[in-house]
PDB file of C-alpha atoms in Angstrom:
ATOM      1  CA  MET A  26     -17.124 -17.575-137.261  1.00 94.00           C
ATOM      2  CA  LEU A  27     -17.163 -15.988-140.695  1.00 98.00           C
ATOM      3  CA  TYR A  28     -17.281 -18.026-143.891  1.00 98.00           C
ATOM      4  CA  LYS A  29     -16.026 -16.960-147.297  1.00 98.00           C
ATOM      5  CA  TYR A  30     -17.087 -19.027-150.307  1.00 98.00           C
ATOM      6  CA  TRP A  31     -14.939 -19.014-153.432  1.00 98.00           C
ATOM      7  CA  ARG A  32     -14.835 -20.719-156.783  1.00 97.00           C
ATOM      8  CA  VAL A  33     -11.325 -21.816-157.742  1.00 98.00           C
ATOM      9  CA  SER A  34      -9.714 -19.088-159.838  1.00 97.00           C
ATOM     10  CA  GLU A  35      -6.412 -17.305-160.137  1.00 96.00           C
ATOM     11  CA  ARG A  36      -7.823 -14.462-158.034  1.00 95.00           C
ATOM     12  CA  SER A  37      -9.143 -16.669-155.231  1.00 97.00           C
ATOM     13  CA  LEU A  38      -5.969 -18.747-155.076  1.00 97.00           C
ATOM     14  CA  ASN A  39      -3.858 -15.583-154.947  1.00 97.00           C
ATOM     15  CA  ALA A  40      -6.048 -14.173-152.167  1.00 97.00           C
ATOM     16  CA  LEU A  41      -5.634 -17.358-150.135  1.00 97.00           C
ATOM     17  CA  SER A  42      -1.905 -17.672-150.730  1.00 97.00           C
ATOM     18  CA  GLU A  43      -1.262 -13.998-149.912  1.00 97.00           C
ATOM     19  CA  GLY A  44      -3.644 -13.799-146.944  1.00 97.00           C
ATOM     20  CA  MET A  45      -5.785 -11.079-148.483  1.00 97.00           C
ATOM     21  CA  LEU A  46      -9.428 -10.062-148.320  1.00 98.00           C
ATOM     22  CA  TYR A  47     -10.908  -7.648-150.834  1.00 97.00           C
ATOM     23  CA  ALA A  48     -13.486  -5.087-149.723  1.00 96.00           C
ATOM     24  CA  GLN A  49     -15.297  -3.993-152.873  1.00 95.00           C
ATOM     25  CA  HIS A  50     -17.118  -0.916-154.125  1.00 94.00           C
ATOM     26  CA  PHE A  51     -20.852  -1.655-153.881  1.00 91.00           C
ATOM     27  CA  THR A  52     -21.330  -1.470-157.665  1.00 90.00           C
ATOM     28  CA  ARG A  53     -19.168  -4.581-158.035  1.00 92.00           C
ATOM     29  CA  PHE A  54     -21.865  -6.767-156.471  1.00 93.00           C
ATOM     30  CA  ASN A  55     -24.570  -8.637-158.364  1.00 90.00           C
ATOM     31  CA  ASP A  56     -27.603  -7.125-156.601  1.00 93.00           C
ATOM     32  CA  PRO A  57     -28.894  -4.143-158.643  1.00 92.00           C
ATOM     33  CA  PHE A  58     -30.572  -2.796-155.474  1.00 92.00           C
ATOM     34  CA  GLU A  59     -27.295  -2.754-153.531  1.00 92.00           C
ATOM     35  CA  CYS A  60     -27.074   0.197-151.115  1.00 90.00           C
ATOM     36  CA  GLY A  61     -30.450   1.402-152.376  1.00 90.00           C
ATOM     37  CA  ALA A  62     -31.636   3.029-149.163  1.00 90.00           C
ATOM     38  CA  HIS A  63     -33.617   6.271-149.171  1.00 91.00           C
ATOM     39  CA  PHE A  64     -30.965   8.760-148.129  1.00 90.00           C
ATOM     40  CA  VAL A  65     -32.638  11.770-146.498  1.00 87.00           C
ATOM     41  CA  ALA A  66     -30.838  15.086-146.114  1.00 84.00           C
ATOM     42  CA  GLY A  67     -31.433  18.797-145.820  1.00 85.00           C
ATOM     43  CA  GLN A  68     -33.497  21.151-143.710  1.00 82.00           C
ATOM     44  CA  ILE A  69     -36.042  19.720-141.299  1.00 79.00           C
ATOM     45  CA  ASP A  70     -39.534  21.051-140.530  1.00 80.00           C
ATOM     46  CA  PRO A  71     -40.714  19.973-137.056  1.00 79.00           C
ATOM     47  CA  GLU A  72     -44.348  20.580-138.024  1.00 82.00           C
ATOM     48  CA  THR A  73     -44.450  18.417-141.149  1.00 86.00           C
ATOM     49  CA  GLU A  74     -41.690  15.951-140.171  1.00 85.00           C
ATOM     50  CA  PRO A  75     -42.300  15.250-136.469  1.00 84.00           C
ATOM     51  CA  GLU A  76     -40.771  11.753-136.544  1.00 87.00           C
ATOM     52  CA  ARG A  77     -37.618  13.010-138.202  1.00 86.00           C
ATOM     53  CA  PHE A  78     -37.394  15.889-135.724  1.00 84.00           C
ATOM     54  CA  ALA A  79     -37.839  13.481-132.794  1.00 86.00           C
ATOM     55  CA  ALA A  80     -34.988  11.330-134.152  1.00 86.00           C
ATOM     56  CA  MET A  81     -32.776  14.425-134.262  1.00 83.00           C
ATOM     57  CA  ILE A  82     -33.660  15.278-130.662  1.00 83.00           C
ATOM     58  CA  ARG A  83     -32.869  11.724-129.519  1.00 87.00           C
ATOM     59  CA  ALA A  84     -29.519  11.853-131.307  1.00 85.00           C
ATOM     60  CA  TRP A  85     -28.863  15.105-129.437  1.00 85.00           C
ATOM     61  CA  GLY A  86     -29.320  13.214-126.177  1.00 83.00           C
ATOM     62  CA  PHE A  87     -32.917  13.987-125.211  1.00 82.00           C
ATOM     63  CA  ASP A  88     -35.407  11.108-125.094  1.00 78.00           C
ATOM     64  CA  ASP A  89     -38.239  13.560-124.475  1.00 72.00           C
ATOM     65  CA  PRO A  90     -38.438  16.371-127.080  1.00 67.00           C
ATOM     66  CA  GLU A  91     -40.127  18.615-124.521  1.00 67.00           C
ATOM     67  CA  ALA A  92     -37.033  18.400-122.307  1.00 69.00           C
ATOM     68  CA  ALA A  93     -34.733  19.620-125.084  1.00 70.00           C
ATOM     69  CA  PRO A  94     -33.713  23.302-125.328  1.00 74.00           C
ATOM     70  CA  LEU A  95     -35.806  23.845-128.448  1.00 70.00           C
ATOM     71  CA  GLU A  96     -34.857  27.517-128.622  1.00 71.00           C
ATOM     72  CA  ASP A  97     -31.314  26.369-129.445  1.00 72.00           C
ATOM     73  CA  ALA A  98     -32.302  23.449-131.684  1.00 75.00           C
ATOM     74  CA  GLU A  99     -32.700  25.318-134.965  1.00 76.00           C
ATOM     75  CA  GLY A 100     -29.277  26.939-134.780  1.00 80.00           C
ATOM     76  CA  TYR A 101     -27.610  23.700-133.693  1.00 80.00           C
ATOM     77  CA  PHE A 102     -29.253  21.543-136.362  1.00 84.00           C
ATOM     78  CA  GLU A 103     -28.540  23.967-139.222  1.00 85.00           C
ATOM     79  CA  GLN A 104     -24.872  22.986-139.292  1.00 84.00           C
ATOM     80  CA  PHE A 105     -25.816  19.408-140.252  1.00 85.00           C
ATOM     81  CA  GLU A 106     -28.077  20.194-143.216  1.00 84.00           C
ATOM     82  CA  SER A 107     -25.302  19.292-145.653  1.00 84.00           C
ATOM     83  CA  TYR A 108     -24.775  15.844-144.108  1.00 81.00           C
ATOM     84  CA  ASN A 109     -25.872  13.077-146.483  1.00 84.00           C
ATOM     85  CA  LEU A 110     -24.807   9.474-146.013  1.00 83.00           C
ATOM     86  CA  GLU A 111     -25.249   8.936-149.744  1.00 84.00           C
ATOM     87  CA  MET A 112     -22.189  11.135-150.273  1.00 84.00           C
ATOM     88  CA  SER A 113     -20.176   8.466-148.443  1.00 83.00           C
ATOM     89  CA  LEU A 114     -21.072   5.777-150.972  1.00 85.00           C
ATOM     90  CA  PRO A 115     -18.082   6.257-153.326  1.00 89.00           C
ATOM     91  CA  GLY A 116     -15.657   5.594-150.465  1.00 91.00           C
ATOM     92  CA  VAL A 117     -17.499   2.730-148.780  1.00 92.00           C
ATOM     93  CA  ARG A 118     -15.916  -0.686-149.206  1.00 95.00           C
ATOM     94  CA  ILE A 119     -17.680  -3.945-148.356  1.00 96.00           C
ATOM     95  CA  CYS A 120     -16.361  -7.461-147.847  1.00 97.00           C
ATOM     96  CA  CYS A 121     -19.043 -10.164-147.816  1.00 97.00           C
ATOM     97  CA  PHE A 122     -19.115 -13.282-145.647  1.00 98.00           C
ATOM     98  CA  ALA A 123     -21.614 -16.028-144.905  1.00 98.00           C
ATOM     99  CA  SER A 124     -22.719 -17.210-141.477  1.00 97.00           C
ATOM    100  CA  GLU A 125     -23.259 -20.872-142.420  1.00 96.00           C
ATOM    101  CA  VAL A 126     -20.757 -23.439-143.644  1.00 97.00           C
ATOM    102  CA  ASP A 127     -23.322 -25.916-144.994  1.00 97.00           C
ATOM    103  CA  ASN A 128     -25.645 -23.591-146.918  1.00 96.00           C
ATOM    104  CA  LEU A 129     -26.666 -25.457-150.091  1.00 96.00           C
ATOM    105  CA  LEU A 130     -27.311 -22.353-152.172  1.00 96.00           C
ATOM    106  CA  MET A 131     -24.066 -20.685-151.104  1.00 97.00           C
ATOM    107  CA  TRP A 132     -22.135 -23.769-152.141  1.00 97.00           C
ATOM    108  CA  SER A 133     -24.063 -23.820-155.422  1.00 96.00           C
ATOM    109  CA  HIS A 134     -23.852 -20.121-156.301  1.00 95.00           C
ATOM    110  CA  TYR A 135     -20.526 -19.032-154.803  1.00 96.00           C
ATOM    111  CA  GLY A 136     -18.769 -22.364-154.197  1.00 97.00           C
ATOM    112  CA  ASP A 137     -19.173 -23.398-157.838  1.00 97.00           C
ATOM    113  CA  GLY A 138     -21.489 -26.327-157.158  1.00 97.00           C
ATOM    114  CA  LEU A 139     -19.113 -28.025-154.662  1.00 98.00           C
ATOM    115  CA  ARG A 140     -16.191 -27.505-157.053  1.00 98.00           C
ATOM    116  CA  GLY A 141     -14.971 -24.517-155.034  1.00 98.00           C
ATOM    117  CA  PHE A 142     -13.978 -23.982-151.423  1.00 98.00           C
ATOM    118  CA  CYS A 143     -14.955 -22.144-148.257  1.00 98.00           C
ATOM    119  CA  VAL A 144     -12.595 -20.504-145.766  1.00 98.00           C
ATOM    120  CA  GLU A 145     -13.600 -20.380-142.103  1.00 98.00           C
ATOM    121  CA  PHE A 146     -12.317 -17.231-140.381  1.00 98.00           C
ATOM    122  CA  ASP A 147     -12.105 -16.450-136.686  1.00 98.00           C
ATOM    123  CA  GLU A 148     -14.309 -13.370-136.376  1.00 98.00           C
ATOM    124  CA  ALA A 149     -12.506 -12.074-133.287  1.00 97.00           C
ATOM    125  CA  ILE A 150      -9.169 -12.067-135.116  1.00 97.00           C
ATOM    126  CA  ILE A 151     -10.638 -10.420-138.217  1.00 98.00           C
ATOM    127  CA  SER A 152     -12.283  -7.779-136.004  1.00 96.00           C
ATOM    128  CA  ALA A 153      -8.975  -7.077-134.269  1.00 96.00           C
ATOM    129  CA  THR A 154      -7.279  -6.817-137.663  1.00 96.00           C
ATOM    130  CA  ILE A 155      -9.709  -4.283-139.120  1.00 95.00           C
ATOM    131  CA  ALA A 156      -9.697  -2.258-135.886  1.00 92.00           C
ATOM    132  CA  LYS A 157      -6.310  -0.947-137.055  1.00 90.00           C
ATOM    133  CA  LEU A 158      -7.889   0.558-140.172  1.00 90.00           C
ATOM    134  CA  ALA A 159      -9.147   4.109-140.433  1.00 84.00           C
ATOM    135  CA  GLY A 160     -12.736   4.664-141.475  1.00 80.00           C
ATOM    136  CA  PHE A 161     -14.811   3.255-138.617  1.00 82.00           C
ATOM    137  CA  PRO A 162     -14.712  -0.417-139.755  1.00 92.00           C
ATOM    138  CA  PHE A 163     -17.126  -2.962-138.316  1.00 94.00           C
ATOM    139  CA  ILE A 164     -18.718  -6.344-139.026  1.00 96.00           C
ATOM    140  CA  THR A 165     -22.490  -6.684-139.055  1.00 96.00           C
ATOM    141  CA  ASP A 166     -25.338  -8.975-140.023  1.00 97.00           C
ATOM    142  CA  VAL A 167     -27.162  -8.011-143.193  1.00 97.00           C
ATOM    143  CA  THR A 168     -30.806  -7.025-142.715  1.00 96.00           C
ATOM    144  CA  TYR A 169     -33.384  -8.283-145.216  1.00 97.00           C
ATOM    145  CA  ALA A 170     -36.463  -6.151-145.824  1.00 96.00           C
ATOM    146  CA  ASP A 171     -39.511  -5.670-148.067  1.00 96.00           C
ATOM    147  CA  THR A 172     -38.714  -2.015-148.718  1.00 95.00           C
ATOM    148  CA  PRO A 173     -35.547   0.110-148.576  1.00 95.00           C
ATOM    149  CA  PRO A 174     -34.931   1.856-145.240  1.00 94.00           C
ATOM    150  CA  SER A 175     -34.632   5.609-144.786  1.00 91.00           C
ATOM    151  CA  VAL A 176     -31.323   6.974-143.520  1.00 90.00           C
ATOM    152  CA  ASP A 177     -31.192  10.575-142.300  1.00 90.00           C
ATOM    153  CA  GLY A 178     -27.914  12.374-142.886  1.00 90.00           C
ATOM    154  CA  MET A 179     -28.753  15.082-140.350  1.00 89.00           C
ATOM    155  CA  VAL A 180     -29.152  12.455-137.628  1.00 91.00           C
ATOM    156  CA  LEU A 181     -25.732  11.119-138.621  1.00 89.00           C
ATOM    157  CA  GLY A 182     -24.300  14.628-138.317  1.00 90.00           C
ATOM    158  CA  VAL A 183     -25.700  15.105-134.814  1.00 90.00           C
ATOM    159  CA  LEU A 184     -24.442  11.691-133.678  1.00 92.00           C
ATOM    160  CA  ASP A 185     -21.000  12.389-135.118  1.00 90.00           C
ATOM    161  CA  ASP A 186     -20.855  15.711-133.275  1.00 91.00           C
ATOM    162  CA  GLN A 187     -22.015  14.111-130.030  1.00 90.00           C
ATOM    163  CA  VAL A 188     -19.324  11.419-130.296  1.00 92.00           C
ATOM    164  CA  ASP A 189     -16.672  14.140-130.558  1.00 93.00           C
ATOM    165  CA  TYR A 190     -18.213  15.921-127.572  1.00 89.00           C
ATOM    166  CA  ALA A 191     -18.278  12.743-125.456  1.00 93.00           C
ATOM    167  CA  TYR A 192     -14.617  11.976-126.186  1.00 93.00           C
ATOM    168  CA  MET A 193     -13.660  15.580-125.405  1.00 94.00           C
ATOM    169  CA  CYS A 194     -15.442  15.335-122.039  1.00 92.00           C
ATOM    170  CA  PHE A 195     -13.767  12.018-121.303  1.00 92.00           C
ATOM    171  CA  HIS A 196     -10.292  13.424-121.951  1.00 92.00           C
ATOM    172  CA  GLU A 197     -11.035  16.479-119.810  1.00 89.00           C
ATOM    173  CA  GLU A 198     -12.842  14.784-116.915  1.00 88.00           C
ATOM    174  CA  LYS A 199     -11.432  11.215-117.048  1.00 84.00           C
ATOM    175  CA  ASN A 200     -14.939   9.995-116.263  1.00 86.00           C
ATOM    176  CA  ASP A 201     -15.792   6.585-117.738  1.00 90.00           C
ATOM    177  CA  PHE A 202     -19.381   7.705-118.240  1.00 92.00           C
ATOM    178  CA  TRP A 203     -18.282   9.763-121.229  1.00 92.00           C
ATOM    179  CA  LEU A 204     -16.297   6.900-122.730  1.00 92.00           C
ATOM    180  CA  GLU A 205     -19.328   4.622-122.442  1.00 93.00           C
ATOM    181  CA  GLU A 206     -21.493   7.344-123.966  1.00 90.00           C
ATOM    182  CA  ALA A 207     -19.098   7.718-126.900  1.00 92.00           C
ATOM    183  CA  LYS A 208     -19.221   3.962-127.531  1.00 92.00           C
ATOM    184  CA  ARG A 209     -23.023   3.988-127.337  1.00 92.00           C
ATOM    185  CA  LEU A 210     -23.224   6.802-129.870  1.00 91.00           C
ATOM    186  CA  GLU A 211     -20.783   5.005-132.166  1.00 90.00           C
ATOM    187  CA  GLY A 212     -23.176   2.066-132.023  1.00 91.00           C
ATOM    188  CA  GLU A 213     -25.960   4.376-133.198  1.00 92.00           C
ATOM    189  CA  ILE A 214     -23.773   5.485-136.108  1.00 89.00           C
ATOM    190  CA  GLN A 215     -23.116   1.846-136.967  1.00 90.00           C
ATOM    191  CA  SER A 216     -26.876   1.309-137.024  1.00 92.00           C
ATOM    192  CA  LEU A 217     -27.252   4.050-139.645  1.00 91.00           C
ATOM    193  CA  PHE A 218     -24.424   2.582-141.713  1.00 90.00           C
ATOM    194  CA  ARG A 219     -26.083  -0.827-141.384  1.00 93.00           C
ATOM    195  CA  LYS A 220     -29.325   0.580-142.772  1.00 93.00           C
ATOM    196  CA  GLY A 221     -27.534   2.313-145.619  1.00 93.00           C
ATOM    197  CA  PHE A 222     -24.982  -0.306-146.584  1.00 93.00           C
ATOM    198  CA  ALA A 223     -26.180  -3.648-145.197  1.00 96.00           C
ATOM    199  CA  THR A 224     -29.867  -3.897-146.073  1.00 96.00           C
ATOM    200  CA  LYS A 225     -30.951  -6.124-148.957  1.00 96.00           C
ATOM    201  CA  PRO A 226     -34.227  -7.356-150.477  1.00 96.00           C
ATOM    202  CA  LEU A 227     -35.857 -10.363-148.798  1.00 96.00           C
ATOM    203  CA  ALA A 228     -35.097 -12.488-151.858  1.00 95.00           C
ATOM    204  CA  TRP A 229     -31.455 -12.574-150.760  1.00 96.00           C
ATOM    205  CA  SER A 230     -32.158 -13.809-147.247  1.00 96.00           C
ATOM    206  CA  TYR A 231     -31.001 -17.346-148.071  1.00 94.00           C
ATOM    207  CA  GLU A 232     -27.436 -16.036-147.951  1.00 95.00           C
ATOM    208  CA  GLN A 233     -27.602 -15.123-144.241  1.00 96.00           C
ATOM    209  CA  GLU A 234     -24.846 -12.671-145.124  1.00 97.00           C
ATOM    210  CA  ARG A 235     -22.510 -10.813-142.843  1.00 98.00           C
ATOM    211  CA  ARG A 236     -20.527  -7.776-143.944  1.00 97.00           C
ATOM    212  CA  LEU A 237     -17.326  -6.005-143.146  1.00 97.00           C
ATOM    213  CA  ILE A 238     -17.945  -2.318-143.858  1.00 95.00           C
ATOM    214  CA  VAL A 239     -15.280   0.368-143.889  1.00 93.00           C
ATOM    215  CA  GLN A 240     -15.286   4.002-145.003  1.00 90.00           C
ATOM    216  CA  THR A 241     -12.259   4.971-147.094  1.00 92.00           C
ATOM    217  CA  ASP A 242     -11.105   8.140-148.819  1.00 90.00           C
ATOM    218  CA  GLN A 243     -10.941   6.343-152.174  1.00 88.00           C
ATOM    219  CA  HIS A 244     -12.653   8.004-155.120  1.00 85.00           C
ATOM    220  CA  ASP A 245     -12.193   5.173-157.606  1.00 91.00           C
ATOM    221  CA  MET A 246     -13.785   1.753-158.036  1.00 91.00           C
ATOM    222  CA  GLU A 247     -10.804  -0.233-156.804  1.00 94.00           C
ATOM    223  CA  PRO A 248     -11.129  -2.633-153.854  1.00 95.00           C
ATOM    224  CA  LEU A 249      -9.536  -2.122-150.471  1.00 95.00           C
ATOM    225  CA  THR A 250      -7.124  -4.962-149.712  1.00 95.00           C
ATOM    226  CA  ILE A 251      -7.024  -6.212-146.131  1.00 96.00           C
ATOM    227  CA  GLN A 252      -4.150  -8.421-144.969  1.00 96.00           C
ATOM    228  CA  PHE A 253      -5.162 -11.000-142.371  1.00 97.00           C
ATOM    229  CA  PRO A 254      -2.809 -13.005-140.113  1.00 97.00           C
ATOM    230  CA  PRO A 255      -2.422 -16.781-140.661  1.00 97.00           C
ATOM    231  CA  GLU A 256      -4.103 -17.587-137.353  1.00 97.00           C
ATOM    232  CA  ALA A 257      -7.323 -15.987-138.631  1.00 98.00           C
ATOM    233  CA  VAL A 258      -7.983 -19.082-140.773  1.00 98.00           C
ATOM    234  CA  LYS A 259      -9.517 -21.907-138.742  1.00 98.00           C
ATOM    235  CA  SER A 260     -10.298 -24.305-141.569  1.00 98.00           C
ATOM    236  CA  ILE A 261     -10.478 -24.609-145.338  1.00 98.00           C
ATOM    237  CA  ILE A 262     -13.438 -26.634-146.569  1.00 98.00           C
ATOM    238  CA  LEU A 263     -13.115 -28.146-150.040  1.00 98.00           C
ATOM    239  CA  GLY A 264     -16.113 -29.092-152.158  1.00 98.00           C
ATOM    240  CA  GLU A 265     -16.239 -32.814-152.885  1.00 97.00           C
ATOM    241  CA  LEU A 266     -16.494 -32.186-156.652  1.00 98.00           C
ATOM    242  CA  MET A 267     -13.278 -30.162-156.744  1.00 98.00           C
ATOM    243  CA  SER A 268     -10.758 -31.463-159.261  1.00 97.00           C
ATOM    244  CA  PRO A 269      -7.710 -33.314-157.899  1.00 97.00           C
ATOM    245  CA  GLU A 270      -5.470 -30.624-159.381  1.00 97.00           C
ATOM    246  CA  ASP A 271      -7.304 -27.805-157.601  1.00 97.00           C
ATOM    247  CA  ARG A 272      -7.371 -29.767-154.365  1.00 97.00           C
ATOM    248  CA  ALA A 273      -3.603 -30.278-154.547  1.00 97.00           C
ATOM    249  CA  GLN A 274      -3.038 -26.538-155.090  1.00 96.00           C
ATOM    250  CA  ILE A 275      -5.163 -25.545-152.116  1.00 97.00           C
ATOM    251  CA  GLU A 276      -3.659 -28.181-149.842  1.00 96.00           C
ATOM    252  CA  GLN A 277      -0.225 -26.796-150.701  1.00 96.00           C
ATOM    253  CA  ILE A 278      -1.340 -23.230-149.920  1.00 97.00           C
ATOM    254  CA  ALA A 279      -2.905 -24.447-146.669  1.00 96.00           C
ATOM    255  CA  GLY A 280       0.588 -25.141-145.373  1.00 95.00           C
ATOM    256  CA  SER A 281       0.823 -21.396-144.736  1.00 95.00           C
ATOM    257  CA  TYR A 282      -1.983 -21.725-142.178  1.00 96.00           C
ATOM    258  CA  PRO A 283      -0.713 -24.062-139.450  1.00 94.00           C
ATOM    259  CA  ALA A 284      -3.833 -23.615-137.292  1.00 93.00           C
ATOM    260  CA  ALA A 285      -6.201 -24.497-140.141  1.00 96.00           C
ATOM    261  CA  SER A 286      -7.643 -27.932-140.752  1.00 96.00           C
ATOM    262  CA  ILE A 287      -8.586 -29.220-144.206  1.00 97.00           C
ATOM    263  CA  ARG A 288     -12.158 -30.472-144.404  1.00 98.00           C
ATOM    264  CA  THR A 289     -14.485 -31.573-147.176  1.00 98.00           C
ATOM    265  CA  ALA A 290     -18.116 -30.685-147.852  1.00 98.00           C
ATOM    266  CA  ARG A 291     -19.896 -33.847-149.030  1.00 98.00           C
ATOM    267  CA  ARG A 292     -23.459 -34.630-150.004  1.00 97.00           C
ATOM    268  CA  GLU A 293     -25.213 -36.904-147.546  1.00 94.00           C
ATOM    269  CA  LEU A 294     -26.832 -39.913-149.191  1.00 92.00           C
ATOM    270  CA  PHE A 295     -30.621 -39.801-149.584  1.00 93.00           C
ATOM    271  CA  THR A 296     -30.876 -36.257-148.181  1.00 95.00           C
ATOM    272  CA  TYR A 297     -30.565 -32.670-149.360  1.00 95.00           C
ATOM    273  CA  LYS A 298     -27.914 -31.926-146.761  1.00 95.00           C
ATOM    274  CA  LEU A 299     -24.165 -31.489-146.653  1.00 96.00           C
ATOM    275  CA  LYS A 300     -21.787 -33.173-144.257  1.00 95.00           C
ATOM    276  CA  ILE A 301     -18.663 -31.218-143.360  1.00 95.00           C
ATOM    277  CA  GLY A 302     -15.767 -33.332-142.177  1.00 90.00           C
TER     278      GLY A 302
END
């Protein structure tokens, strides 16, 4: 399941009533280190950058660099020198979720101190919904690290080219091996995107965040709106300190989600825990 915490506002109530999620430009978030990976690009020197060269060879499909046709490598790799994942940043849109419904800090920081609410989404339905979007959308766990990761644009270029090659072979040969290979390579591309767009400092690890990431052709700062079907909402959890007026508004909106239950997040007596029920 995916959980989305909201404080009660005109924007959050509109999003719930209209069945909308907003995937934001990374600069809209409150972490100043957001998407702060070390984006590597440009020509590679096998002598001084052996690890980077080995990563390129693996992306090309050779686990052992000595087995690769090195005489062809320089000419093949040259075409990817302009690849830089950092150039994708303006078009990347991110929608943030939590993985826990009873996280005290999430309720405090994003759920307005139990005055807000949390929507429980069915991840399978959300995944099926975003699969219709262009831009290689996927949902991933956020990684928390001491230092920013390095992301090599040339490796991305090779993987992208190899995906195209695998799909071409599949369409020509109708051999499932090539389809499986294309999916495997797409997973490698997702891993690079995860490093670039879903890695945060360890200080944020309390969030246990999950992200929906999609590449768009937008060149502005506006969010991407994603319409989700009513059945995607499994429950709406209201904070126990929510005002009666806000509770009444949300309960009315909840009528649009027949599969969703209304629950309440309450403080358990004599503990620092929440009870959801």
